[in-house]
């Protein structure tokens, strides 16, 4: 019976954390959702704590990532209905299980390392472990639901601290406040409970004060640079049509009309979504000719989402593609090109190819796999260097930080999202909002079916499209060359916390 109560308690905390991102948007729950797991980790043995952590993580990541199942049905890709159902379910379970492993390791580590330490030491080690595990997680291909992203885009005031050391700053803040609240319940004396409460309130006030200072309007405006009138075309083109000749005609028509409208309205730059016109570029294709003629006529530079031939000399298959954005102006030259680096497993490449190759290859509508671009790409344009990301890359802060530190002045994010539920698009928008804050940059988001938008350096959404609608919009954005602490030094907080944690634990171990 006690074990069942522990399981339900851990699951309750995980469900609360699962309610923080869209579609529920109860971001404030993140500041208390870790309390059950913290308390359990201080009472249970390591093995039991790991199990409770896994339950917490399964509920959190399972709820937050349930949109993955909306890729079903994939009959338009030639995958039978039941096969599509089981594939979508299996992918969701595998990704959720990976998240559960991480929270299980954290809870186990808390049980093993912190039960006999004071509150300050527990909090420091807890932050070091959670942030460290998230960093390790971000090295792989399945990264999305870091604790820090639960606050975006609704809690902009507190989210400003991510300028200090990136997403892990917010993760550490959430762990710290949860830990102090949990310790109020765990401590036996009123004096100790009061100290924990005062510490939690003081930290929250300090974070809010920093956020208010960062969000002063005149402070941000004074450091804006060159203005650009940027246009977005949201083509609202269902993926099921990408494999049909009539669909190609609709896509070209939608983007041609949008380009002409924005060019006539005074746009200086136009952005289309990921794979907006899904033909090989710069190869001539008569089906793309109306769009090409419009660009030749107006000569307004446009970022065209499409496929390119591989530029990777080590590619296994010379027929592979790149998922790319091409900056063109009708001159016949590619002004700039960005090739997607972070590819989606199964959708763009085959993981564990020797084992799963024949089984998974049928899932892709392409004749070959997508080749990843260089992780050290820098995108130079007529306006200066830009920070560019395609789709899934929005979840990886280090990608944005690298390009910003190298001189990137404006974020361009292009994605498709047409095959997922609308709340996935909301979560994707939240990722780009967080990246804008960390980098202190304006962001232009062009998506196929929503949400497209413009975001300022404080994360405020200046304009946001509807979902599943065809839209164009023109907005003035600004080039910036400011450098946040995160851009200058990267995630310096996590290694610092790890060093302090090792020192604390070593001192405790060898003096007792």
CSV table of N, CA and C in Angstrom, one decimal, residues 117-190:
chain,number,residue,atom,x,y,z
A,117,UNK,N,22.9,15.4,3.7
A,117,UNK,CA,23.5,16.7,3.6
A,117,UNK,C,22.5,17.8,4.1
A,118,UNK,N,23.0,19.0,4.2
A,118,UNK,CA,22.2,20.1,4.6
A,118,UNK,C,21.4,20.6,3.4
A,119,UNK,N,20.5,21.5,3.6
A,119,UNK,CA,19.6,21.9,2.5
A,119,UNK,C,20.4,22.6,1.4
A,120,UNK,N,21.3,23.5,1.7
A,120,UNK,CA,22.0,24.2,0.7
A,120,UNK,C,22.8,23.2,-0.2
A,121,UNK,N,23.4,22.2,0.4
A,121,UNK,CA,24.2,21.2,-0.3
A,121,UNK,C,23.3,20.4,-1.2
A,122,UNK,N,22.1,20.0,-0.7
A,122,UNK,CA,21.1,19.3,-1.5
A,122,UNK,C,20.7,20.1,-2.7
A,123,UNK,N,20.4,21.3,-2.5
A,123,UNK,CA,19.9,22.1,-3.7
A,123,UNK,C,21.0,22.3,-4.7
A,124,UNK,N,22.2,22.5,-4.3
A,124,UNK,CA,23.3,22.7,-5.3
A,124,UNK,C,23.5,21.4,-6.1
A,125,UNK,N,23.6,20.3,-5.4
A,125,UNK,CA,23.8,19.0,-6.1
A,125,UNK,C,22.6,18.7,-7.0
A,126,UNK,N,21.4,18.9,-6.5
A,126,UNK,CA,20.2,18.7,-7.3
A,126,UNK,C,20.2,19.4,-8.6
A,127,UNK,N,20.6,20.7,-8.5
A,127,UNK,CA,20.7,21.5,-9.7
A,127,UNK,C,21.8,21.0,-10.7
A,128,UNK,N,22.9,20.7,-10.1
A,128,UNK,CA,24.0,20.2,-10.9
A,128,UNK,C,23.6,18.9,-11.7
A,129,UNK,N,23.0,18.0,-11.0
A,129,UNK,CA,22.6,16.7,-11.6
A,129,UNK,C,21.5,16.9,-12.7
A,130,UNK,N,20.5,17.7,-12.4
A,130,UNK,CA,19.4,17.9,-13.4
A,130,UNK,C,19.9,18.6,-14.6
A,131,UNK,N,20.7,19.7,-14.4
A,131,UNK,CA,21.2,20.4,-15.5
A,131,UNK,C,22.2,19.6,-16.3
A,132,UNK,N,23.1,18.8,-15.6
A,132,UNK,CA,24.0,18.0,-16.2
A,132,UNK,C,23.4,16.9,-17.1
A,133,UNK,N,22.3,16.3,-16.6
A,133,UNK,CA,21.6,15.3,-17.3
A,133,UNK,C,20.9,15.9,-18.6
A,134,UNK,N,20.4,17.1,-18.4
A,134,UNK,CA,19.8,17.7,-19.6
A,134,UNK,C,20.9,18.1,-20.7
A,135,UNK,N,22.0,18.4,-20.2
A,135,UNK,CA,23.1,18.7,-21.2
A,135,UNK,C,23.5,17.4,-22.0
A,136,UNK,N,23.6,16.3,-21.2
A,136,UNK,CA,23.9,15.0,-21.9
A,136,UNK,C,22.8,14.7,-22.8
A,137,UNK,N,21.6,14.9,-22.4
A,137,UNK,CA,20.4,14.6,-23.2
A,137,UNK,C,20.5,15.4,-24.5
A,138,UNK,N,20.9,16.6,-24.4
A,138,UNK,CA,20.9,17.5,-25.6
A,138,UNK,C,22.0,17.1,-26.6
A,139,UNK,N,22.9,16.2,-26.3
A,139,UNK,CA,23.9,15.7,-27.2
A,139,UNK,C,23.3,14.7,-28.2
A,140,UNK,N,22.2,14.2,-27.9
A,140,UNK,CA,21.5,13.2,-28.7
A,140,UNK,C,20.5,13.8,-29.6
A,141,UNK,N,19.8,12.9,-30.4
A,141,UNK,CA,18.8,13.3,-31.3
A,141,UNK,C,17.4,13.5,-30.8
A,142,UNK,N,17.1,13.2,-29.5
A,142,UNK,CA,15.8,13.2,-28.9
A,142,UNK,C,15.7,14.2,-27.8
A,143,UNK,N,15.7,15.5,-28.1
A,143,UNK,CA,15.7,16.5,-27.1
A,143,UNK,C,14.6,17.5,-27.3
A,144,UNK,N,13.8,17.8,-26.3
A,144,UNK,CA,12.7,18.7,-26.5
A,144,UNK,C,12.2,19.3,-25.2
A,145,UNK,N,11.9,18.4,-24.2
A,145,UNK,CA,11.2,18.8,-23.0
A,145,UNK,C,12.1,19.1,-21.8
A,146,UNK,N,13.1,19.9,-22.0
A,146,UNK,CA,13.9,20.4,-20.9
A,146,UNK,C,13.0,21.2,-19.9
A,147,UNK,N,13.3,21.2,-18.6
A,147,UNK,CA,12.5,21.9,-17.7
A,147,UNK,C,12.3,23.4,-18.0
A,148,UNK,N,13.4,24.0,-18.5
A,148,UNK,CA,13.4,25.4,-18.8
A,148,UNK,C,12.3,25.8,-19.8
A,149,UNK,N,12.0,24.9,-20.8
A,149,UNK,CA,11.0,25.3,-21.8
A,149,UNK,C,9.6,25.4,-21.3
A,150,UNK,N,9.3,24.8,-20.1
A,150,UNK,CA,8.0,24.9,-19.6
A,150,UNK,C,7.5,26.3,-19.3
A,151,UNK,N,8.4,27.3,-19.2
A,151,UNK,CA,8.1,28.6,-18.9
A,151,UNK,C,7.8,29.5,-20.1
A,152,UNK,N,8.1,28.9,-21.3
A,152,UNK,CA,8.0,29.7,-22.5
A,152,UNK,C,6.7,29.3,-23.2
A,153,UNK,N,5.9,30.2,-23.8
A,153,UNK,CA,6.2,31.7,-23.9
A,153,UNK,C,5.4,32.5,-22.9
A,154,UNK,N,4.9,31.9,-21.8
A,154,UNK,CA,4.0,32.6,-21.0
A,154,UNK,C,4.6,33.3,-19.8
A,155,UNK,N,5.8,32.8,-19.3
A,155,UNK,CA,6.4,33.4,-18.1
A,155,UNK,C,7.7,34.2,-18.6
A,156,UNK,N,7.5,35.2,-19.3
A,156,UNK,CA,8.6,35.9,-19.9
A,156,UNK,C,9.4,36.7,-18.8
A,157,UNK,N,8.8,37.1,-17.8
A,157,UNK,CA,9.5,37.8,-16.7
A,157,UNK,C,10.6,37.0,-16.1
A,158,UNK,N,10.3,35.8,-15.7
A,158,UNK,CA,11.3,34.9,-15.1
A,158,UNK,C,12.2,34.3,-16.1
A,159,UNK,N,11.7,34.1,-17.3
A,159,UNK,CA,12.5,33.5,-18.4
A,159,UNK,C,13.7,34.3,-18.8
A,160,UNK,N,13.7,35.6,-18.4
A,160,UNK,CA,14.9,36.5,-18.8
A,160,UNK,C,16.2,36.0,-18.2
A,161,UNK,N,16.1,35.2,-17.1
A,161,UNK,CA,17.4,34.7,-16.5
A,161,UNK,C,18.2,33.8,-17.4
A,162,UNK,N,17.5,33.3,-18.5
A,162,UNK,CA,18.2,32.4,-19.4
A,162,UNK,C,19.3,33.1,-20.2
A,163,UNK,N,19.3,34.4,-20.1
A,163,UNK,CA,20.4,35.2,-20.7
A,163,UNK,C,21.7,35.0,-20.0
A,164,UNK,N,21.6,34.5,-18.7
A,164,UNK,CA,22.8,34.4,-17.9
A,164,UNK,C,23.6,33.2,-18.3
A,165,UNK,N,23.0,32.0,-18.4
A,165,UNK,CA,23.7,30.8,-18.8
A,165,UNK,C,22.8,29.9,-19.6
A,166,UNK,N,21.9,30.4,-20.3
A,166,UNK,CA,21.1,29.6,-21.2
A,166,UNK,C,20.0,28.9,-20.5
A,167,UNK,N,19.4,27.9,-21.2
A,167,UNK,CA,18.3,27.2,-20.7
A,167,UNK,C,18.5,26.5,-19.3
A,168,UNK,N,19.7,26.1,-19.0
A,168,UNK,CA,20.0,25.5,-17.7
A,168,UNK,C,19.9,26.5,-16.6
A,169,UNK,N,19.9,27.8,-16.8
A,169,UNK,CA,19.7,28.7,-15.8
A,169,UNK,C,18.3,28.6,-15.3
A,170,UNK,N,17.3,28.5,-16.2
A,170,UNK,CA,15.9,28.3,-15.8
A,170,UNK,C,15.7,27.0,-15.2
A,171,UNK,N,16.3,25.9,-15.7
A,171,UNK,CA,16.2,24.6,-15.1
A,171,UNK,C,16.6,24.6,-13.7
A,172,UNK,N,17.8,25.2,-13.4
A,172,UNK,CA,18.3,25.3,-12.1
A,172,UNK,C,17.4,26.1,-11.2
A,173,UNK,N,16.8,27.2,-11.7
A,173,UNK,CA,15.9,28.0,-10.9
A,173,UNK,C,14.7,27.2,-10.5
A,174,UNK,N,14.1,26.4,-11.4
A,174,UNK,CA,13.0,25.6,-11.1
A,174,UNK,C,13.3,24.5,-10.1
A,175,UNK,N,14.4,23.8,-10.3
A,175,UNK,CA,14.9,22.8,-9.3
A,175,UNK,C,15.1,23.4,-7.9
A,176,UNK,N,15.7,24.6,-7.9
A,176,UNK,CA,16.0,25.3,-6.6
A,176,UNK,C,14.7,25.6,-5.9
A,177,UNK,N,13.8,26.2,-6.5
A,177,UNK,CA,12.5,26.6,-5.8
A,177,UNK,C,11.7,25.4,-5.4
A,178,UNK,N,11.6,24.4,-6.3
A,178,UNK,CA,11.0,23.1,-5.9
A,178,UNK,C,11.6,22.5,-4.7
A,179,UNK,N,13.0,22.5,-4.7
A,179,UNK,CA,13.7,21.9,-3.6
A,179,UNK,C,13.4,22.6,-2.3
A,180,UNK,N,13.4,24.0,-2.3
A,180,UNK,CA,13.2,24.7,-1.1
A,180,UNK,C,11.8,24.6,-0.6
A,181,UNK,N,10.8,24.5,-1.5
A,181,UNK,CA,9.4,24.3,-1.1
A,181,UNK,C,9.3,22.9,-0.5
A,182,UNK,N,10.0,21.9,-1.1
A,182,UNK,CA,9.9,20.6,-0.5
A,182,UNK,C,10.6,20.5,0.9
A,183,UNK,N,11.6,21.2,1.0
A,183,UNK,CA,12.3,21.2,2.3
A,183,UNK,C,11.5,21.9,3.4
A,184,UNK,N,10.6,22.8,3.1
A,184,UNK,CA,9.7,23.4,4.0
A,184,UNK,C,8.8,22.3,4.7
A,185,UNK,N,8.5,21.3,3.8
A,185,UNK,CA,7.7,20.2,4.3
A,185,UNK,C,8.5,19.1,5.0
A,186,UNK,N,9.8,19.0,4.6
A,186,UNK,CA,10.6,18.0,5.2
A,186,UNK,C,11.3,18.4,6.5
A,187,UNK,N,11.6,19.6,6.7
A,187,UNK,CA,12.3,20.1,7.9
A,187,UNK,C,11.4,19.9,9.1
A,188,UNK,N,12.0,19.7,10.2
A,188,UNK,CA,11.3,19.4,11.5
A,188,UNK,C,11.0,20.6,12.3
A,189,UNK,N,11.9,21.6,12.3
A,189,UNK,CA,11.7,22.7,13.2
A,189,UNK,C,11.2,23.9,12.4
A,190,UNK,N,10.4,24.8,13.1
A,190,UNK,CA,9.8,25.9,12.4
A,190,UNK,C,10.9,26.9,12.0
